[in-house]
XYZ file of C-alpha atoms in Angstrom:
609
model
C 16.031 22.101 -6.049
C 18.999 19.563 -5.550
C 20.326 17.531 -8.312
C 21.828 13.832 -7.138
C 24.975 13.955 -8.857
C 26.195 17.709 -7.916
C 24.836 18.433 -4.603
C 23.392 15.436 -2.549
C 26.132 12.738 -1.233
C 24.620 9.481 -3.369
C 26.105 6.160 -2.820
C 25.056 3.241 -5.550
C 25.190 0.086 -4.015
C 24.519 -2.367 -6.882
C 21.849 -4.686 -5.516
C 19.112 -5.566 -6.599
C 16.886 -3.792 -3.601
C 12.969 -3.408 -3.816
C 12.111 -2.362 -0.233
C 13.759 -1.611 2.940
C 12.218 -2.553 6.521
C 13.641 -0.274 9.496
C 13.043 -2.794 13.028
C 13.789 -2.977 16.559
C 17.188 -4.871 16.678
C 16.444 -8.456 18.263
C 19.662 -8.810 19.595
C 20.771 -5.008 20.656
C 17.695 -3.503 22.478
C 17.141 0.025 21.836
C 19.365 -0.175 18.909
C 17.290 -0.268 15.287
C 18.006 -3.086 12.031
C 17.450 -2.116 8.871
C 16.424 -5.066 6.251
C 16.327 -4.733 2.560
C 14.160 -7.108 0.347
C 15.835 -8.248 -2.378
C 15.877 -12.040 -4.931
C 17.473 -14.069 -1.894
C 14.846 -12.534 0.329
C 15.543 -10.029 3.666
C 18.910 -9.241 3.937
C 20.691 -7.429 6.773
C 21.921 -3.575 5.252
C 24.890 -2.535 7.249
C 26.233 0.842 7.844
C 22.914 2.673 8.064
C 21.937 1.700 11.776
C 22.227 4.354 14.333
C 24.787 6.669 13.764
C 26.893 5.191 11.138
C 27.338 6.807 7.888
C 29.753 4.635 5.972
C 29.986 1.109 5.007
C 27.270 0.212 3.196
C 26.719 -3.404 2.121
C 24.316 -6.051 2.639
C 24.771 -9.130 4.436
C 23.606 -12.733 4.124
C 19.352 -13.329 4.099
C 17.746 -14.054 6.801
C 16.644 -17.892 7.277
C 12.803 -17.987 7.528
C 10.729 -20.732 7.900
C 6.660 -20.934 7.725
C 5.079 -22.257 11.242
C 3.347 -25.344 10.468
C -0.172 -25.038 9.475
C -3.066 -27.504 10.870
C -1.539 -31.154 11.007
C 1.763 -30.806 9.402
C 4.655 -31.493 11.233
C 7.896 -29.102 11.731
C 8.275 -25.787 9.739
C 9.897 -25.655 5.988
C 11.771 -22.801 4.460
C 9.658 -20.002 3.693
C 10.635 -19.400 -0.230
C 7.975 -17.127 -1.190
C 8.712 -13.217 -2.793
C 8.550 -10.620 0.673
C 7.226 -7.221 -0.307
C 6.269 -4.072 1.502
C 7.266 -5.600 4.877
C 6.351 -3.468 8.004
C 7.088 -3.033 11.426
C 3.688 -2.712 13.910
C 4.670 -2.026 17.423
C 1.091 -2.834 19.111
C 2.334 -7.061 18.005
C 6.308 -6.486 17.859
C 6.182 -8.000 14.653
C 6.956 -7.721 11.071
C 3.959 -8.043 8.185
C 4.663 -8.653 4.767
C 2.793 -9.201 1.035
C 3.508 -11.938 -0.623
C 1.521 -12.551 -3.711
C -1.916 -12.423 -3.037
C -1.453 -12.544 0.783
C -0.452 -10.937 3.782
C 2.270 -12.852 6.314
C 3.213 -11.870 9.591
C 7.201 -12.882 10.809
C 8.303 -13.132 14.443
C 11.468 -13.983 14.988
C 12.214 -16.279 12.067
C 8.795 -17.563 11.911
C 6.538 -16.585 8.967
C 2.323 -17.324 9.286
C -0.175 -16.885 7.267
C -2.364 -13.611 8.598
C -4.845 -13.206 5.624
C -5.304 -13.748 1.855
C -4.485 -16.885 -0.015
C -0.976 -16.440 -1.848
C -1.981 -17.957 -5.148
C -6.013 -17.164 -5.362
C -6.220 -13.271 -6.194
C -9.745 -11.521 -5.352
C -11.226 -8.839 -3.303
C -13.224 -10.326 -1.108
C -13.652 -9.490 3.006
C -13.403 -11.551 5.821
C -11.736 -13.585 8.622
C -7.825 -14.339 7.572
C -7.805 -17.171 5.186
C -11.226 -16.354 3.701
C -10.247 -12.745 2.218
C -8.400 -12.464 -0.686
C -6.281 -9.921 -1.800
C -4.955 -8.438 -5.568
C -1.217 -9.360 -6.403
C -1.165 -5.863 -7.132
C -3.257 -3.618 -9.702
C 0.052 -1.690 -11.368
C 2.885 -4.153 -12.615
C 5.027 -5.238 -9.939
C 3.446 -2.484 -7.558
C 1.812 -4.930 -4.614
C 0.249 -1.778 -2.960
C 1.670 -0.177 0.315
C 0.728 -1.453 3.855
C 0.691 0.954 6.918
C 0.335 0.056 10.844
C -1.845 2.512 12.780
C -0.029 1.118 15.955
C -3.643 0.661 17.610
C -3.574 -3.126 16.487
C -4.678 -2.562 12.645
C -2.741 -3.035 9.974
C -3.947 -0.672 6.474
C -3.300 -2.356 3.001
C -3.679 0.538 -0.115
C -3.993 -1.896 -3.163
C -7.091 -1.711 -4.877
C -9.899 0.637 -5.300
C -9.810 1.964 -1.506
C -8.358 1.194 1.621
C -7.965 -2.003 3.757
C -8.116 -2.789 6.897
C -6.819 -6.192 8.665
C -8.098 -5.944 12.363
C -5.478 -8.204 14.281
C -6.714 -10.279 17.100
C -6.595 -9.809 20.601
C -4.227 -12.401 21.094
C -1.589 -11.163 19.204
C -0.875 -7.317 21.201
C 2.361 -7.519 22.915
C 2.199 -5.888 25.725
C -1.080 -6.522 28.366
C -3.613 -3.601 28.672
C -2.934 -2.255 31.935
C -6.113 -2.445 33.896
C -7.667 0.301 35.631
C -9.777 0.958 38.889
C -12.884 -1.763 38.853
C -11.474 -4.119 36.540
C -11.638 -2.268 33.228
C -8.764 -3.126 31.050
C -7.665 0.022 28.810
C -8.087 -0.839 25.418
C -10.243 -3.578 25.811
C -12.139 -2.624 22.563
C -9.440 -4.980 20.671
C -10.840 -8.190 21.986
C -14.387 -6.739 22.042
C -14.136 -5.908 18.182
C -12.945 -9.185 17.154
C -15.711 -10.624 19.420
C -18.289 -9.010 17.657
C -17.207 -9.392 14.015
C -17.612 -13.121 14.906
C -14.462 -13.793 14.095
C -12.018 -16.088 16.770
C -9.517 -14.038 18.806
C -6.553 -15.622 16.862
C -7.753 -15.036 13.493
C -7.469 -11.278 11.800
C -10.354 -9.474 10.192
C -10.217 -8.207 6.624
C -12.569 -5.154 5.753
C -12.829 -2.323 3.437
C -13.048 1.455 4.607
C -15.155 2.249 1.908
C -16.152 5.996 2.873
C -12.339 7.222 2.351
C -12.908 6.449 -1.392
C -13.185 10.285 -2.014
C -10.694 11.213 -4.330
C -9.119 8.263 -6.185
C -9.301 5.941 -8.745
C -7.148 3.094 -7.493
C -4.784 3.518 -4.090
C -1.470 2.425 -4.150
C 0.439 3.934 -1.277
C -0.421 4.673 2.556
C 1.596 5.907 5.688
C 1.481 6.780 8.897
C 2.231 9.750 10.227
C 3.234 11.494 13.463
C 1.367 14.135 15.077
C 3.646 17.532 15.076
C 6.098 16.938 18.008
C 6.007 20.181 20.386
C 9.476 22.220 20.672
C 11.357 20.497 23.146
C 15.154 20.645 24.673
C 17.747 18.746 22.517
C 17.085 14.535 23.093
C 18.883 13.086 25.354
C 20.334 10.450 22.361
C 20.540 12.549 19.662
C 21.042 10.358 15.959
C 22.776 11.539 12.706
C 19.636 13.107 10.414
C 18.758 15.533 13.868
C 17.263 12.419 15.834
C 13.844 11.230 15.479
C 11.057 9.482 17.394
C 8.649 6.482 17.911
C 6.632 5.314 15.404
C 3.409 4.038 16.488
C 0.610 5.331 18.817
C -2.443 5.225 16.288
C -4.229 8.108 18.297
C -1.215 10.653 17.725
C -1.065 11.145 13.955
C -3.051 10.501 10.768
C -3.070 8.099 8.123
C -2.028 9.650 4.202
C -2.653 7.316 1.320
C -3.406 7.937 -1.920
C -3.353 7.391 -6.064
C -0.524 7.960 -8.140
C -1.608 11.780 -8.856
C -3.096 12.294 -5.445
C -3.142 11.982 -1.253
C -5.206 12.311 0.987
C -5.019 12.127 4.923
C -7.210 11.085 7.725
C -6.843 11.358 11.632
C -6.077 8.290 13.942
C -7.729 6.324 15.418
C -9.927 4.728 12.935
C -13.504 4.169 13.929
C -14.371 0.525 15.168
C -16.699 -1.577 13.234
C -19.959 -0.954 13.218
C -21.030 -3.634 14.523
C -19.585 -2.917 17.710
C -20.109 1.222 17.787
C -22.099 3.616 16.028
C -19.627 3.866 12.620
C -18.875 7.596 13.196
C -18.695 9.682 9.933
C -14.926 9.647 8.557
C -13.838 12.858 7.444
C -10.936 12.391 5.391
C -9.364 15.752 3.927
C -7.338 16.193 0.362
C -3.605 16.966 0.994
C -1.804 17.678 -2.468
C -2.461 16.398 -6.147
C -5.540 15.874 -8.276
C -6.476 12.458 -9.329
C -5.498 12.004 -13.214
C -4.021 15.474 -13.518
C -0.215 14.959 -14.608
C 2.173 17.460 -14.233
C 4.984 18.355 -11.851
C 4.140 21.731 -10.644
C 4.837 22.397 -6.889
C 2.195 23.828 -4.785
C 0.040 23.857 -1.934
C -3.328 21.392 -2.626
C -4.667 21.667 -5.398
C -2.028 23.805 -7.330
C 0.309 20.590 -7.202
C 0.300 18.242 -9.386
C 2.060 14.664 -9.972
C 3.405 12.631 -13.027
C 3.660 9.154 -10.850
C 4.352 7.543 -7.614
C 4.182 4.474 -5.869
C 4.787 4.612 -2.343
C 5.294 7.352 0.338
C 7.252 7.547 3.452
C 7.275 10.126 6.278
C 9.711 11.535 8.231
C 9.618 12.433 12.638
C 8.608 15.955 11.723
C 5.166 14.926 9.752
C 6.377 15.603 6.275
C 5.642 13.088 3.532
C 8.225 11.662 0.657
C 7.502 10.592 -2.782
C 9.611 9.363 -5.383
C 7.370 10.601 -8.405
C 8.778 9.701 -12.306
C 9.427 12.103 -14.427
C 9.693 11.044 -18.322
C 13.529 11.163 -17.816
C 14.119 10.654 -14.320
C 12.955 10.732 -10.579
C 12.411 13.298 -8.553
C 12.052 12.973 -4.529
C 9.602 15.323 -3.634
C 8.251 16.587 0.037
C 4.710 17.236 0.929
C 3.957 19.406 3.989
C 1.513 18.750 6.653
C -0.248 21.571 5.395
C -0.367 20.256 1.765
C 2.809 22.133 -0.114
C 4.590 20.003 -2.579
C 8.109 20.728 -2.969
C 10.422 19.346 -5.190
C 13.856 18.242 -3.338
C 16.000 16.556 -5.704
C 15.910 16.191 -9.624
C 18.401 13.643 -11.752
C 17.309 10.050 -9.663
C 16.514 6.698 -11.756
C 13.270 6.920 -13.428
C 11.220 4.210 -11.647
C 7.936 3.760 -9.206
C 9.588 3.030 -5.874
C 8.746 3.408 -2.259
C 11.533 5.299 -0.502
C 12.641 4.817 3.259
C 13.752 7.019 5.704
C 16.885 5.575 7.877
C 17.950 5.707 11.230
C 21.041 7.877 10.117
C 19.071 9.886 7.932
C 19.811 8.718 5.045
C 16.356 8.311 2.337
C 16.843 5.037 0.568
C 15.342 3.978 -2.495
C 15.005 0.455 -4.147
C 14.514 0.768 -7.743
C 14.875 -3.122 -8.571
C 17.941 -3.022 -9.919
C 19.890 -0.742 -7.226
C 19.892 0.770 -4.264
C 20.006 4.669 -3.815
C 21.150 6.639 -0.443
C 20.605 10.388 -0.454
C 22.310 11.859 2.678
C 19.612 14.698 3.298
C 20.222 14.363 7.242
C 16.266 13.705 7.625
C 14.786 13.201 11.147
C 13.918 9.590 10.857
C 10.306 7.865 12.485
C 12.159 4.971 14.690
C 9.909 1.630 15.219
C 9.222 1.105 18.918
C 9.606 -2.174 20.170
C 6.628 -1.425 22.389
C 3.786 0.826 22.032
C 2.978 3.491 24.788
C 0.315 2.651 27.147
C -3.806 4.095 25.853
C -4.476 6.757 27.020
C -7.005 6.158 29.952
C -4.262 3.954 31.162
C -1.261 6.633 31.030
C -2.516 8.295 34.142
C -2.047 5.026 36.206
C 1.324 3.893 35.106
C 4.279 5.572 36.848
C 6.287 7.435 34.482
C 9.827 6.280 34.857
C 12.719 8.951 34.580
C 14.219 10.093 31.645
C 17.726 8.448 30.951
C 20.899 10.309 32.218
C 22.799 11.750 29.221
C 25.796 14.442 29.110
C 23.547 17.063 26.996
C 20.443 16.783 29.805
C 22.473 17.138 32.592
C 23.982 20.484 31.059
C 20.515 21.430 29.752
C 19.931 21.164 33.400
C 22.852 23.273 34.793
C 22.348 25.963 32.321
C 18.866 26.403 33.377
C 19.734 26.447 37.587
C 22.844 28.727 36.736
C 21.954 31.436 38.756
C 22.365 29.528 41.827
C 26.138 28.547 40.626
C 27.111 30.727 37.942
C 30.697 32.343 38.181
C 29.745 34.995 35.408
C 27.182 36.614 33.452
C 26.793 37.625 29.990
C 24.613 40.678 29.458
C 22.930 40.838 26.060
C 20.288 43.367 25.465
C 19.719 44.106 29.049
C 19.274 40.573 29.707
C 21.540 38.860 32.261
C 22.570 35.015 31.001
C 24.217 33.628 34.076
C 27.000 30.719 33.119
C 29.657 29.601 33.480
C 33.466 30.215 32.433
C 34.836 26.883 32.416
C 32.160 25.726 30.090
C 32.293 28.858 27.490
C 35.883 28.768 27.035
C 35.866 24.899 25.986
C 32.903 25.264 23.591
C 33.370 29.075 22.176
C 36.751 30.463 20.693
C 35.440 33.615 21.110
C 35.180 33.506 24.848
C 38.289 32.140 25.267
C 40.152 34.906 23.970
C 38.219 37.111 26.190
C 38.394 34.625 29.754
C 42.030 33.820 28.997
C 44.798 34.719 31.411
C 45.374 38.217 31.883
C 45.038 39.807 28.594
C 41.686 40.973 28.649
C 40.155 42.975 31.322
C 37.227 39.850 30.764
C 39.710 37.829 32.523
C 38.491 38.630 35.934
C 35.594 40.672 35.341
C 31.880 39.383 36.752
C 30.037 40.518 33.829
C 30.839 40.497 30.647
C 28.638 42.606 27.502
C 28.182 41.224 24.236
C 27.016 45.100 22.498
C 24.751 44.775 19.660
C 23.402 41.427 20.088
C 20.114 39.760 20.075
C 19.185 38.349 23.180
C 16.396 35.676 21.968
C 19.384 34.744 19.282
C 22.183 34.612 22.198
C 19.695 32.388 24.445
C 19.544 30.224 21.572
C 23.269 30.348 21.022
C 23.958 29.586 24.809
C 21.968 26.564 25.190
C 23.950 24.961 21.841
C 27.173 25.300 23.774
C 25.758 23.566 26.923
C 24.312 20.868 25.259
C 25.449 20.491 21.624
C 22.166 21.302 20.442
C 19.197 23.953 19.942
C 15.698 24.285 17.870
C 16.162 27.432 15.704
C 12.773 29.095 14.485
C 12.938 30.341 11.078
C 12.070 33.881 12.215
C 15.268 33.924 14.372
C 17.512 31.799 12.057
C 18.989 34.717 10.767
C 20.174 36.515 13.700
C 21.544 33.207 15.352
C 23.842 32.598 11.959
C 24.930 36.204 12.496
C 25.751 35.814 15.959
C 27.444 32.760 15.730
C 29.582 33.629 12.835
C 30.165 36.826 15.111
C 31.712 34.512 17.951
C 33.572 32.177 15.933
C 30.979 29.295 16.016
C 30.953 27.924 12.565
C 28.789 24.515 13.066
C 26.341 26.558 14.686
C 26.094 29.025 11.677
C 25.984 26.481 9.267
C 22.996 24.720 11.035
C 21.035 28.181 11.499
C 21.591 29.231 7.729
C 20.026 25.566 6.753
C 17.003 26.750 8.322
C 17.177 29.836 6.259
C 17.328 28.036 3.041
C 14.725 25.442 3.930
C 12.185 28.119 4.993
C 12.607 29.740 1.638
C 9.226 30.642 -0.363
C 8.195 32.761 -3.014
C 6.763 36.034 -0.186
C 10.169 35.732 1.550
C 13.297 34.730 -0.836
C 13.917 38.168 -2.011
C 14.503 39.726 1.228
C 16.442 36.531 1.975
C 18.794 36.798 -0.551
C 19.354 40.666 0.028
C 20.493 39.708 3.617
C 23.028 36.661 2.094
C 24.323 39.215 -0.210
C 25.189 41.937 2.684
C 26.523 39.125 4.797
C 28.785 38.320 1.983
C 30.307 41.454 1.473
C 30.277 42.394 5.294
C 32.817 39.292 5.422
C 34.653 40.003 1.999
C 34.010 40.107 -1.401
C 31.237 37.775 -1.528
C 32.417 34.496 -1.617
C 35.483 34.182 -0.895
C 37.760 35.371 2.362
C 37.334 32.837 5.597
C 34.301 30.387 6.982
C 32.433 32.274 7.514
C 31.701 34.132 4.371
C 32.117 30.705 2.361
C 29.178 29.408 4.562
C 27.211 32.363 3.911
C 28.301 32.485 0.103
C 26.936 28.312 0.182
C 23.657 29.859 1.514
C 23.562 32.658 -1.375
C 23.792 30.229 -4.164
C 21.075 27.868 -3.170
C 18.748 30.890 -2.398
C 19.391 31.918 -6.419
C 19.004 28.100 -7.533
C 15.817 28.501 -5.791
C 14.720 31.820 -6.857
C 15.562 30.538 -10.602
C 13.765 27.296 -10.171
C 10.644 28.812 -9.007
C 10.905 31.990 -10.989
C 7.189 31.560 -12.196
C 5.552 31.435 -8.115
C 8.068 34.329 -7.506
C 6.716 36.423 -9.787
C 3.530 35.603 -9.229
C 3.615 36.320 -5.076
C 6.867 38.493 -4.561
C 5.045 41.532 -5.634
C 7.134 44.744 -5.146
C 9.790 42.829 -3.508
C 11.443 41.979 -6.832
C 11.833 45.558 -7.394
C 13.304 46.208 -4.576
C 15.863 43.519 -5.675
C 16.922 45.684 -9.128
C 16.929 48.549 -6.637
C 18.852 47.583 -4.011
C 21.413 45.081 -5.510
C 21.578 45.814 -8.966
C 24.293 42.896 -9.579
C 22.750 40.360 -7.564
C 19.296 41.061 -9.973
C 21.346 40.757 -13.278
C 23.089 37.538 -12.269
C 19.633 36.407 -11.129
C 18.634 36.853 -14.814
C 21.274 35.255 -16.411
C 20.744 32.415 -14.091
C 17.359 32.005 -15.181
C 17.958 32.724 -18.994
C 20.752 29.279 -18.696
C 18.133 27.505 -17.008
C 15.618 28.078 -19.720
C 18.269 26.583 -22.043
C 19.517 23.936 -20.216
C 15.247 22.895 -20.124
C 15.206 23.520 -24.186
C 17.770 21.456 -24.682
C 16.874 18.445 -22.345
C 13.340 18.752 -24.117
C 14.778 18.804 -27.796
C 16.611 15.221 -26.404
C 13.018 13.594 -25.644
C 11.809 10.977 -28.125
C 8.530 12.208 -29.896
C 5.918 9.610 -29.733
């Protein structure tokens, strides 16, 4: 666990910042704009867009005006409150809460989608005619969520929401098929059959994902798992990320303050046009009313508060949830596992937002908080992808050109022009010289001049090596970029330390310490210890033992902070541990015994009620 002010790079901007929006750029295309919601209304936050890391500030709102309505004439400033805006690809536009309704924006145009903004209820129906809660938590107006199939999902009350946009409004033309069918004609046929006009949206309840809570306050979407791939061809600060959108390739996850729940995309149509097939949401983490802030998988977690979740290119869910004290950003896993990131963050229900550099942002009303945690962020598409019975019929264009692809690409046909090998385990890695003496000191020494034998020699061995670790290696020097597994993390960081790469090490001993748990830390922190004193005295001497030293202390921070799981799970591993590094266990104690204080102490400080 990470606390703000020691070990996460924080910048305060003081503003007073409620919500941040993440948008296709109107004026740069294929760039991203990020807006934060503030008194004056959506203002522009600079610094945060692409890859820029520095520079934070927020420009002058945003001039909206509300499209005239029935016989008025011209449009007026739009001067109500914006909350929880959105971005839904299937419409290319923005929605919004605002009081007890829900506004849509395109360009600077703001119109009235559903609700009434001063008549509070919750009733169903066609746009104007359903009503909506300001919000059933103080200043909390709920969460919306776009399921990029032309639905937008409002969490407010005492399920979830569903506002069915017309026909009229998708941005992009099904494509239509052989005889005439257009792919994804449902949309129109829905509205159709709710008897509602094709430019008006439907409100309705999902009812049957009531399971678990009380009230709902937040929802989400969420990607499906993205398959390994070969580094992006534009690859972002926070590792890159991808499209948001495509309501059949993900789930929804929404839930109370104590609990979430997920369901897979698409959501059933109406009934009214098809059978209403049986929804079968399942419980992710948390149990309603149960307070606490253990971390866990399901069940065993528990929650003291949130408001609001956000999820990251990878599938994994964040929550800022309040602590008596403070705020803690915690993670929940696809598969359910709560884990708590950082500790020490303003204590206050707020919905947090992932940016395109991967920065997490976090609008607690009075401020604005950026935690550079280099996060792979879920970019809004300005156009959704084509349904799926119509992806077969529309010619897939080719990827863009890009420096890493094209190197991807030569690595993989270097047999045919390689002018060397590298022989690793048996294995034969044809290359190339000119391209391992730029990106590896290492090689250099051995390719340069005449000084080695290497100089001129067709093959070159690399003894004691792993191959799968040097494949992995090999492709980061071609193209700046490689997916390490966590069961070969280790032996890449070795090998890279080994030939003088020291950005490579550092990235795989990150995915050592993130794949930490309570079955495997022990045996990880044996190996950080040898690597320390293999490289000198552990901690000190050159890079690479102060990157493996780095790796070492937040593998005992996390053995100390989850002490209790690790003795529950580690089983004969923590003897081990005494056996094998006798030191390393008795610093491990003391560790645990100042933590235990430090916990006393901060306890003593609370005010007794």
């Amino acid at each position: 666990m990470l606390r703000a002010k020691e070990h996460v790079a924080m910048c305060t901007l003081a503003a007073s910042v409620k919500n941040i929006l993440v948008r296709p750029d109107p004026v740069d295309d294929g760039e991203t704009q990020v807006l934060a919601t503030c008194d004056q209304g959506l203002c522009p936050l600079r610094g945060v867009s692409g890859t820029a890391r520095s520079g934070f500030f927020l420009g002058e709102p945003l001039r909206l005006y509300r499209a005239p309505v029935g016989a008025e004439e011209g449009s007026q400033l739009f001067r109500g409150d914006i909350a929880v805006p959105i971005w839904d690809s299937w419409s290319a536009s923005v929605y919004f809460k605002s009081g007890c309704a829900v506004f849509r924006l395109v360009g600077d145009q703001v119109t009235l989608v559903a609700g009434n903004p001063t008549t509070a209820g919750e009733e169903d129906g066609p746009g104007p005619e359903a009503r909506f809660e300001a919000g059933h938590l103080p200043g909390q107006p709920g969460q919306l969520a776009s399921d990029g199939a032309g639905s937008i999902i409002y969490a407010g009350g005492e399920t979830l929401r569903r506002i069915r946009l017309p026909g009229a409004w998708r941005a992009v033309a099904p494509v239509v098929a052989a005889g005439g069918a257009a792919a994804g004609g449902a949309d129109g046929a829905a509205a159709a059959a709710d008897g509602a006009p094709d430019d008006v949206a439907l409100v309705a309840t999902l009812g049957d994902l009531a399971l678990y809570h009380v009230d709902t306050q937040s929802v989400a979407y969420v990607p499906a798992p993205q398959p390994p791939q070969p580094p992006p061809q534009q690859q972002q600060a926070g590792g890159g990320g991808v499209a948001a959108g495509g309501g059949a390739a993900g789930r929804l996850v929404y839930g109370s303050t104590y609990n979430l729940d997920t369901v897979p995309l698409p959501l059933p149509l109406p009934a009214e046009v098809l059978p209403q097939p049986e929804l079968r949401p399942r419980h992710l983490a948390g149990q309603d009313m149960m307070v606490g802030r253990e971390d866990g998988r399901g069940d065993r977690a528990a929650f003291t508060g949130f408001v609001g979740i956000t999820a990251d290119a990878s599938g994994f869910v964040y929550l800022l949830d309040k602590q008596p004290t403070e705020g803690r950003l915690r993670r929940v896993s696809p598969d359910g596992t709560v884990t708590t990131l950082v500790q020490g963050l303003p204590a206050c229900l707020c919905t947090p937002t992932i940016l395109p550099n991967g920065y997490l942002a976090l609008g607690t009303g009075t401020e604005l908080v950026l935690l550079d945690l280099g996060l792979k962020p879920l970019l809004p598409q300005l156009q959704p992808p084509p349904a799926a019975g119509a992806a077969a019929l529309v010619a897939a264009a080719p990827p863009p050109r890009s420096l890493p692809s094209d190197l991807g690409a030569l690595l993989e046909a270097a047999s045919d022009g390689a002018d060397t090998a590298v022989v690793v385990g048996g294995r034969r890695f044809h290359c190339h010289r000119l391209i391992l003496s730029a990106r590896c000191d290492y090689f250099r020494q051995r390719l340069a001049g005449d000084g080695f034998a290497d100089a001129r020699a067709a093959e070159l061995e690399l003894p004691d090596a792993d191959a799968d670790a040097f494949a992995l290696l090999l492709r980061w020097l071609y193209t700046g970029g490689a997916d390490i597994p966590a069961e070969q993390a280790r032996g890449v960081a070795e090998l890279a330390d080994r030939l003088l790469l020291p950005e490579l090490c550092d990235a795989a001993l990150e995915v050592v310490a993130s794949a930490a748990a309570a079955d495997n830390v022990v045996d990880r922190l044996l190996w950080a210890a040898a690597c320390c004193d293999a490289r000198g005295s552990g901690g000190g001497g050159g890079g690479g033992a102060s990157s493996f030293a780095r790796l070492l202390a937040r593998l005992k921070g996390w053995y100390v902070e989850h002490h209790g799981q690790v003795a529950a799970e580690a089983g004969a591993s923590r003897k081990r541990l005494a056996e094998a590094a006798p030191g390393l266990s008795v610093e491990l104690t003391d560790a645990l015994i100042a933590w235990e204080r430090e916990g006393a102490r901060e306890r003593a400080k609370r005010p007794r009620c």
